[in-house]
Tab-separated table of C-alpha atoms in Angstrom:
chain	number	residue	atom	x	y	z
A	44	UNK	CA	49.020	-54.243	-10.652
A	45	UNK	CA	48.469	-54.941	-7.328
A	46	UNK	CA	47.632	-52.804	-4.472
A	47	UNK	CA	51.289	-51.970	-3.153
A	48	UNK	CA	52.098	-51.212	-7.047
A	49	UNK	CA	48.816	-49.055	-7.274
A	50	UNK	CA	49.480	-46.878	-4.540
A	51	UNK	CA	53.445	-45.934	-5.241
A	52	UNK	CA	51.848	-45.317	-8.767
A	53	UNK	CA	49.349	-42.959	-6.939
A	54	UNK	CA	52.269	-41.257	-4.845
A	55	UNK	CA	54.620	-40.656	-7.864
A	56	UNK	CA	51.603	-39.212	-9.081
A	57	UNK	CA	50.597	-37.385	-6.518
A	58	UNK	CA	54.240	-35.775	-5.628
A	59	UNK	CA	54.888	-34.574	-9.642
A	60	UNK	CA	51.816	-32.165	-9.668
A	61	UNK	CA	53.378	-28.419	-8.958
A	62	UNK	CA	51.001	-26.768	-6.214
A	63	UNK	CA	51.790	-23.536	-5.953
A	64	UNK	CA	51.647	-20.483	-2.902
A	65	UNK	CA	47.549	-20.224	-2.576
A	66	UNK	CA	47.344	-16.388	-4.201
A	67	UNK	CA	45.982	-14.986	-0.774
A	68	UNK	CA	46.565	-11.133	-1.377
A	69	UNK	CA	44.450	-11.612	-4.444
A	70	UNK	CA	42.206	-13.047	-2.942
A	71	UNK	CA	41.594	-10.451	0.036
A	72	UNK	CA	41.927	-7.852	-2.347
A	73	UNK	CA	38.905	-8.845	-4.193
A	74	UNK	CA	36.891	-9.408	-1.019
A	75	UNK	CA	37.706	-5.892	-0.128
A	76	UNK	CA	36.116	-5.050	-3.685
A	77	UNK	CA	33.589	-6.743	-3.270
A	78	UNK	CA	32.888	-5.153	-0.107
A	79	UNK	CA	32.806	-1.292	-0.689
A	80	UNK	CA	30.736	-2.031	-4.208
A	81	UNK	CA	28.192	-3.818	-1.909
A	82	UNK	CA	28.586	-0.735	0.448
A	83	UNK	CA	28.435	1.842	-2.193
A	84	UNK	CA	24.787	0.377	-3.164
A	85	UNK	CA	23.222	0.445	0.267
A	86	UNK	CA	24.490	4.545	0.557
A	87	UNK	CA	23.128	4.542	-3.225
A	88	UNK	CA	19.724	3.303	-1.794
A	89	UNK	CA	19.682	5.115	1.179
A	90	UNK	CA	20.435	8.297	-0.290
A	91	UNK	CA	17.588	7.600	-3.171
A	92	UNK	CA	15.046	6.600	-0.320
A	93	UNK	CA	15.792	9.879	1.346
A	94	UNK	CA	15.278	11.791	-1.822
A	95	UNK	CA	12.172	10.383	-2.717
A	96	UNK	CA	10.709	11.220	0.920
A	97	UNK	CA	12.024	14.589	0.501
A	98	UNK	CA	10.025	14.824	-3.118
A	99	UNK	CA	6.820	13.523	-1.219
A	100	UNK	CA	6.886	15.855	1.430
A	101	UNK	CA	7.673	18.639	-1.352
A	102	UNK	CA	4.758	17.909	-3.631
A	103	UNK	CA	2.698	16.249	-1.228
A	104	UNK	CA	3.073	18.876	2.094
A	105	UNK	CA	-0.960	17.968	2.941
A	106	UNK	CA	-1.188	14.264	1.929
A	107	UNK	CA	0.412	13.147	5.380
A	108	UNK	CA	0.287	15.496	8.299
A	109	UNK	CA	-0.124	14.906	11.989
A	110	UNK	CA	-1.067	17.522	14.734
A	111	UNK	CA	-4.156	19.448	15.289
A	112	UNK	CA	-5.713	18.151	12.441
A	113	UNK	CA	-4.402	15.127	13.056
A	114	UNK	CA	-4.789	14.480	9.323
A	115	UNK	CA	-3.589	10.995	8.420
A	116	UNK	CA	-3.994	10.479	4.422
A	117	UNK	CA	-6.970	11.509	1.837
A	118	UNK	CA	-8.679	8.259	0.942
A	119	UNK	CA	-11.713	7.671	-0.452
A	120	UNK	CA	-14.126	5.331	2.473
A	121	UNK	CA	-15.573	1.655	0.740
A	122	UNK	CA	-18.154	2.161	2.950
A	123	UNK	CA	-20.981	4.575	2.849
A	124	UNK	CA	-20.992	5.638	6.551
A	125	UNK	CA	-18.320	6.718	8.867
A	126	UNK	CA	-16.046	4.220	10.638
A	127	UNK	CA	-13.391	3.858	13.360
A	128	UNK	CA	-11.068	0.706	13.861
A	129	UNK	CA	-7.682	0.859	15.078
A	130	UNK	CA	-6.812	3.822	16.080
A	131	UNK	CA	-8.447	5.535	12.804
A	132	UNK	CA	-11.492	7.191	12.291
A	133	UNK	CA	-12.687	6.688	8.709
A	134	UNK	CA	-14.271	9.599	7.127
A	135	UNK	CA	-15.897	10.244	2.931
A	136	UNK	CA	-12.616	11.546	1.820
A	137	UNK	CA	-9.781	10.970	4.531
A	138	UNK	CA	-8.312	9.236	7.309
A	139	UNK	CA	-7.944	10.571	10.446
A	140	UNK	CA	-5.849	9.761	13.970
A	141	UNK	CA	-8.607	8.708	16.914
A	142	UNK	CA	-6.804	7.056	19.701
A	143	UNK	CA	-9.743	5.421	22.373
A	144	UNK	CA	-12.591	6.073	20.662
A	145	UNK	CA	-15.603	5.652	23.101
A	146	UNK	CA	-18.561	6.924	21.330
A	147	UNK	CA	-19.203	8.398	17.811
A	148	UNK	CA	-21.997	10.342	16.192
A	149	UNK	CA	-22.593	11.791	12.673
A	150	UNK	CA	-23.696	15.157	11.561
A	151	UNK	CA	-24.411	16.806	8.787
A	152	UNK	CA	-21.033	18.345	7.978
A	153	UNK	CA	-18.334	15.281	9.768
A	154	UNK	CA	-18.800	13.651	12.979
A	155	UNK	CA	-18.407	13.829	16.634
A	156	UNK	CA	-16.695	12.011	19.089
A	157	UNK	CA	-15.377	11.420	22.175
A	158	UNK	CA	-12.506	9.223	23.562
A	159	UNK	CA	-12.088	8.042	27.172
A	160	UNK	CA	-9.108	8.579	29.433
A	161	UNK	CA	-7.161	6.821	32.068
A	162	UNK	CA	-8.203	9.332	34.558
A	163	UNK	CA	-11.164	8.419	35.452
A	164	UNK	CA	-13.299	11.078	35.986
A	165	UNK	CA	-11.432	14.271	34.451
A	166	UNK	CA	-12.957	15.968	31.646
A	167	UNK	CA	-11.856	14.835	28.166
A	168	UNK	CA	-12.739	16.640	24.632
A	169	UNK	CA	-15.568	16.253	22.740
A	170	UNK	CA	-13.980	16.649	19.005
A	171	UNK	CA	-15.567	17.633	16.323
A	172	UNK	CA	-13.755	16.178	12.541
A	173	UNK	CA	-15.180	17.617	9.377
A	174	UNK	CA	-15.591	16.354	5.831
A	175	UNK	CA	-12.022	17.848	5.474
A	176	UNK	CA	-10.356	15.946	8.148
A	177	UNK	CA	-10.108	18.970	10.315
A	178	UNK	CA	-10.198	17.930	14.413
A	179	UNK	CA	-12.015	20.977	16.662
A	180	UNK	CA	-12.401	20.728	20.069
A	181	UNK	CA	-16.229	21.608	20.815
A	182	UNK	CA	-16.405	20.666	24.695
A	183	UNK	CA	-15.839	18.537	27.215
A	184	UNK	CA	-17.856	16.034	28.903
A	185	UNK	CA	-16.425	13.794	31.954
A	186	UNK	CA	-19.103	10.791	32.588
A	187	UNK	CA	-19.996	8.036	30.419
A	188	UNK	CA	-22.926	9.716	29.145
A	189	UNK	CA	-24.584	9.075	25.493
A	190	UNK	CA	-24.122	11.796	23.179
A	191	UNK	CA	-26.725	12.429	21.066
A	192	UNK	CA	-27.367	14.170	17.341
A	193	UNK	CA	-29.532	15.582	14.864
A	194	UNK	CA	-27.328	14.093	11.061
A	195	UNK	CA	-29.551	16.793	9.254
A	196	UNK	CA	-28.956	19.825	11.362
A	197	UNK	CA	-25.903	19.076	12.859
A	198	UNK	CA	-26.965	19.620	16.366
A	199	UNK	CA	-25.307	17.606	18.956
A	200	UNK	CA	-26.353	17.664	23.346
A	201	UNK	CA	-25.076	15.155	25.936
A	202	UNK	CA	-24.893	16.057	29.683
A	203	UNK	CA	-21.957	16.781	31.429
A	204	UNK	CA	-22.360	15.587	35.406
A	205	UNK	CA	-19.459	15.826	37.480
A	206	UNK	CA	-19.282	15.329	41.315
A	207	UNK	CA	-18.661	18.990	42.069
A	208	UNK	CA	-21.242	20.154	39.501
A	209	UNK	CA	-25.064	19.931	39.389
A	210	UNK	CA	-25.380	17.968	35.838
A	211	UNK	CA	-25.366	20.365	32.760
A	212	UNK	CA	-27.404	20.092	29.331
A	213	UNK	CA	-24.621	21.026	26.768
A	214	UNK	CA	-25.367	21.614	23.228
A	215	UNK	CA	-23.151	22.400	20.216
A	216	UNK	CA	-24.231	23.112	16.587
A	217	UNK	CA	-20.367	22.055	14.702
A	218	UNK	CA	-21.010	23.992	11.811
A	219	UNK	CA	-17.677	25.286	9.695
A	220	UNK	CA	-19.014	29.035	9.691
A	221	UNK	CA	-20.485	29.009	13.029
A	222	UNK	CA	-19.399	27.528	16.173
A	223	UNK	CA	-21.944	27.832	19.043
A	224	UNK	CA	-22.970	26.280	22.703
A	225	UNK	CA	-25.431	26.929	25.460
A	226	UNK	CA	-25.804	25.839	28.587
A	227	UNK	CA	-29.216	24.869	30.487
């Protein structure tokens, strides 16, 4: 055979196979199948991810709450002393929400701290956070003064100076039966 032979040979073949209509409606209907089961699973999952949140929050209501206590999780600390790094201060038992953390002492019962501002010179808390996670406000102090403590009897003193005010000796014993402070 020779190449003119070859090819006719190839054409006759070529021309007797029966193509038929490409089945298009079957094949749109199973995309469209294929479609809602795919859709079907992601409300499946979303639904089940909602439901397990809701079961968290149900058995769980303490494990993750924000607010006052700004309460983050209970965890147990790797390290034997308080710590703060990003954002979180780093307690025995829990984890607790400290944005700006500027200085930091321990007492007996938690620690004390106090974060800076963008406002300069305004007054900003002084916050007392128990063993518990528990955030109380104690005071206020508005320069960069050190705050200082006593770890065994849970005193704590820094001065508060302002520019109106002559500066001011304040001391706080955060206690969880008795909150006090004097001025002198």
């Amino acid at each position: 055979m020779n190449e003119t032979q070859t090819r006719e040979f190839l054409h006759r073949a070529r021309d007797g196979i029966a193509v038929g209509v490409p089945p298009v409606a079957e094949v749109m209907a199973a995309g469209a199948k294929q479609r809602r089961v795919r859709r079907a699973g992601w409300v499946g999952a979303g639904v089940a991810t909602a439901a397990l949140a809701v079961g968290v929050a149900v058995v769980a209501p303490g494990a993750f709450q924000r607010g006052d206590g700004r309460l983050l999780a209970h965890a147990a600390n790797p390290a034997n002393i308080p710590w703060w790094a990003d954002g979180v201060l780093h307690l025995a038992n829990v984890e607790v929400e400290a944005a700006n953390l500027d200085t930091m002492v321990q007492v007996r019962n938690g620690v004390v701290y106090w974060s800076t501002t963008e406002t300069g010179s305004a007054p900003t808390p002084v916050v007392h956070v128990d063993e518990e996670g528990t955030a109380t406000t104690i005071g206020d102090k508005s320069q960069d003064s050190p705050i200082a403590s006593d770890p065994t009897t849970g005193w704590v003193a820094w001065v508060n100076d302002t520019e109106t005010t002559p500066p001011i000796l304040m001391s706080m014993t955060p206690s969880p039966t008795k909150r006090s402070a004097t001025e002198s």
